[in-house]
């Protein structure tokens, strides 16, 4: 074995060793999350909240199961926050296996150890960066715990029709909070416009992070379930909507700037 092969062998050994350590760490975090007030409340809501039950089983219809896609988790190897957020998804799969099917995951920050661990945990690791532009072909829960604003816009844009929106659920930052906190930049413009348009068709149900500041800090902002109910007769993807909301947005920015000048 030459020097290069030896180095490669050592790196591979280190990655596998790190994956073993990480897997044990995540299993421990999962147990802690399972017993937390945050997850206990979340699980109770899923079992007893009539609005959530109505939307979930309304989406599924016949005895189908949700596909779950995780975007924006980050690296569990380097972030406790990511470990916590992953544990939530694993527990949902464990506790609601009657309506949750397989879980797919992608994040550009995934390390080689992350990928090994995800596969060990039964997740399907995506090899292509979809940039959050997947068009749902079946009932799908998109879990996006730490998304950039523009990625939420990408996902909504990829599903911008009544037939697609009505079969997806987003577990992500509160849309209303996003709109209030989103910087006014060209990169976020499409996201802002789509959120403004889709709010009228959205049922947003906040998830209580309990009174503990620790749990509140494990998500970048308020997290919520988002369900959509778009009348098929409404042509949500007509081109006119974009320019109408663009005009309203520019008027708001202009008035805001005028107010700053006085």
XYZ file of C-alpha atoms in Angstrom:
262
model
C 0.000 0.000 0.000
C 1.492 3.357 -1.028
C 1.237 6.610 0.932
C -1.845 7.834 -0.970
C -3.775 4.620 -0.406
C -2.821 4.646 3.271
C -4.090 8.213 3.658
C -7.354 7.319 1.924
C -7.779 4.289 4.196
C -7.187 6.425 7.294
C -9.732 9.022 6.172
C -12.342 6.338 5.491
C -11.709 4.795 8.918
C -12.087 8.210 10.576
C -15.399 8.880 8.783
C -16.834 5.517 9.806
C -15.649 5.999 13.375
C -17.192 9.479 13.469
C -20.465 8.096 12.068
C -20.644 5.534 14.905
C -20.141 8.286 17.469
C -22.683 10.534 15.756
C -25.314 7.785 15.566
C -25.068 7.204 19.325
C -25.320 10.946 19.912
C -28.444 11.277 17.762
C -30.123 8.317 19.472
C -29.502 10.024 22.814
C -30.865 13.331 21.522
C -33.916 11.504 20.174
C -34.692 10.101 23.631
C -34.341 13.541 25.176
C -36.583 15.133 22.541
C -39.194 12.395 22.972
C -39.524 13.304 26.657
C -39.451 17.073 26.116
C -42.470 19.325 26.622
C -41.962 20.564 23.060
C -42.409 17.184 21.375
C -45.025 15.957 23.870
C -47.166 18.963 22.961
C -46.526 18.513 19.253
C -47.525 14.835 19.382
C -50.651 15.628 21.414
C -51.729 18.241 18.873
C -51.326 15.768 16.029
C -53.525 13.279 17.871
C -56.181 15.614 19.244
C -56.231 18.922 17.341
C -59.323 18.744 15.133
C -57.993 21.227 12.568
C -54.741 19.298 12.099
C -56.570 15.967 11.924
C -59.027 17.321 9.370
C -56.252 18.670 7.134
C -53.986 15.630 7.380
C -56.640 13.050 6.601
C -58.268 15.360 4.073
C -54.956 15.394 2.204
C -54.531 11.648 2.347
C -58.083 10.672 1.453
C -57.869 6.927 0.908
C -55.418 4.938 3.073
C -52.281 6.499 1.614
C -49.178 7.731 3.401
C -47.237 10.953 3.235
C -43.879 11.150 1.553
C -41.637 13.296 3.789
C -38.888 15.452 2.276
C -36.411 17.261 4.524
C -34.615 20.320 3.182
C -32.403 22.757 5.065
C -31.503 20.621 8.074
C -27.799 21.428 8.018
C -25.157 19.013 9.329
C -25.935 16.881 12.380
C -22.209 16.261 12.757
C -21.539 19.915 13.522
C -24.830 21.215 14.923
C -26.906 20.203 17.956
C -29.776 22.217 16.499
C -29.717 19.970 13.425
C -29.655 16.870 15.646
C -32.710 18.124 17.537
C -34.595 18.904 14.328
C -33.745 15.506 12.859
C -34.936 13.813 16.057
C -38.327 15.494 15.589
C -38.678 13.953 12.107
C -37.579 10.513 13.323
C -40.087 10.620 16.178
C -42.920 11.674 13.862
C -42.109 8.692 11.662
C -41.998 6.427 14.732
C -45.218 7.676 16.324
C -47.319 8.210 13.204
C -46.210 5.380 10.945
C -49.864 4.851 9.979
C -49.694 7.992 7.826
C -45.985 8.720 7.344
C -44.065 6.746 4.723
C -40.378 7.023 3.825
C -38.264 10.116 4.491
C -35.943 11.696 1.942
C -33.291 14.224 2.927
C -30.872 16.625 1.313
C -28.708 19.489 2.482
C -25.583 20.818 0.770
C -23.895 20.886 4.212
C -24.218 17.118 4.719
C -20.898 15.567 5.692
C -19.814 12.022 4.753
C -20.545 10.970 8.370
C -24.012 12.560 8.128
C -24.790 10.531 5.023
C -23.758 7.257 6.679
C -25.892 8.039 9.730
C -28.931 9.079 7.688
C -28.826 5.784 5.814
C -28.423 3.834 9.071
C -31.541 5.586 10.364
C -33.521 4.478 7.309
C -33.589 7.808 5.465
C -33.137 8.045 1.717
C -30.316 10.483 0.993
C -30.832 12.522 -2.172
C -27.726 12.895 -4.302
C -28.931 15.835 -6.390
C -29.548 19.320 -5.028
C -33.156 20.009 -6.022
C -32.841 23.583 -4.733
C -36.252 22.994 -3.105
C -37.943 22.877 -6.512
C -39.617 19.496 -6.262
C -43.125 19.297 -7.695
C -45.213 16.978 -5.516
C -46.591 13.923 -7.276
C -48.291 12.522 -4.152
C -49.265 13.760 -0.662
C -46.024 15.211 0.690
C -44.829 16.846 3.889
C -41.935 19.207 3.261
C -40.007 19.687 6.497
C -37.808 22.776 6.214
C -36.516 23.700 9.689
C -33.858 26.235 8.642
C -34.749 27.475 5.165
C -33.421 30.536 3.413
C -36.382 32.678 2.435
C -35.817 32.209 -1.282
C -35.947 28.412 -0.910
C -39.499 28.629 0.429
C -40.303 30.661 -2.675
C -38.692 27.980 -4.836
C -40.847 25.269 -3.265
C -44.065 27.237 -3.592
C -43.179 28.129 -7.178
C -42.595 24.471 -8.086
C -46.063 23.611 -6.743
C -47.892 26.722 -7.907
C -51.213 25.159 -8.900
C -54.256 24.051 -6.943
C -53.607 20.380 -7.728
C -50.088 20.531 -6.243
C -50.656 22.910 -3.323
C -53.679 20.908 -2.198
C -51.593 17.780 -1.718
C -48.658 19.230 0.217
C -48.062 20.309 3.792
C -45.172 22.511 4.917
C -43.627 22.126 8.349
C -41.476 25.214 8.412
C -41.160 28.775 9.677
C -44.445 30.626 10.113
C -45.384 32.341 6.844
C -46.649 35.408 8.706
C -43.445 35.678 10.710
C -41.401 35.251 7.538
C -43.236 38.131 5.889
C -42.571 40.400 8.858
C -38.892 39.454 9.170
C -37.895 39.005 5.530
C -35.365 41.595 4.299
C -36.543 43.634 1.321
C -34.167 42.339 -1.324
C -34.496 41.206 -4.918
C -33.499 37.660 -3.911
C -36.540 37.409 -1.627
C -39.016 39.222 -3.862
C -40.608 36.148 -5.433
C -40.964 34.489 -2.023
C -42.678 37.576 -0.605
C -45.081 37.783 -3.540
C -45.980 34.107 -3.386
C -46.513 34.213 0.379
C -48.791 37.237 0.032
C -50.813 35.429 -2.629
C -51.062 32.048 -0.903
C -51.892 33.286 2.630
C -55.588 33.513 1.758
C -55.592 29.784 1.020
C -53.390 28.718 3.948
C -54.253 27.240 7.324
C -51.290 27.961 9.584
C -51.085 26.160 12.931
C -48.296 27.258 15.245
C -46.292 24.675 17.158
C -45.725 25.708 20.746
C -42.038 25.614 21.623
C -42.991 25.535 25.360
C -41.870 28.129 27.856
C -38.259 27.012 27.627
C -36.053 29.422 25.690
C -33.814 26.478 24.798
C -36.495 24.902 22.608
C -37.438 28.245 21.088
C -33.806 28.753 20.034
C -33.636 25.353 18.308
C -35.664 26.753 15.433
C -34.667 29.986 13.715
C -38.160 31.447 14.244
C -41.699 30.284 15.006
C -42.400 26.950 13.351
C -45.831 25.943 12.100
C -47.836 23.456 10.079
C -49.106 24.911 6.792
C -51.993 23.340 4.882
C -53.457 24.676 1.627
C -56.981 24.710 0.265
C -57.032 26.302 -3.174
C -60.288 26.155 -5.120
C -59.515 24.372 -8.423
C -61.633 27.035 -10.142
C -59.129 29.692 -9.085
C -56.373 30.106 -11.640
C -53.609 30.786 -9.127
C -50.856 30.362 -11.696
C -52.143 32.992 -14.136
C -49.397 35.489 -15.084
C -51.449 38.507 -14.012
C -51.147 37.707 -10.291
C -47.381 38.269 -10.334
C -47.557 41.755 -11.802
C -50.470 42.733 -9.569
C -48.610 41.804 -6.408
C -45.389 43.274 -7.792
C -47.190 46.606 -8.226
C -48.586 46.450 -4.681
C -45.177 45.544 -3.300
C -43.428 48.426 -5.072
C -46.132 50.838 -3.889
C -45.594 49.678 -0.284
C -41.818 50.096 -0.602
C -42.247 53.555 -2.124
C -44.595 54.672 0.668
C -42.258 53.239 3.289
C -39.295 55.115 1.805
C -41.355 58.300 1.613
C -42.188 57.931 5.296
C -38.500 57.613 6.192
C -37.715 60.863 4.381
C -40.134 62.869 6.538
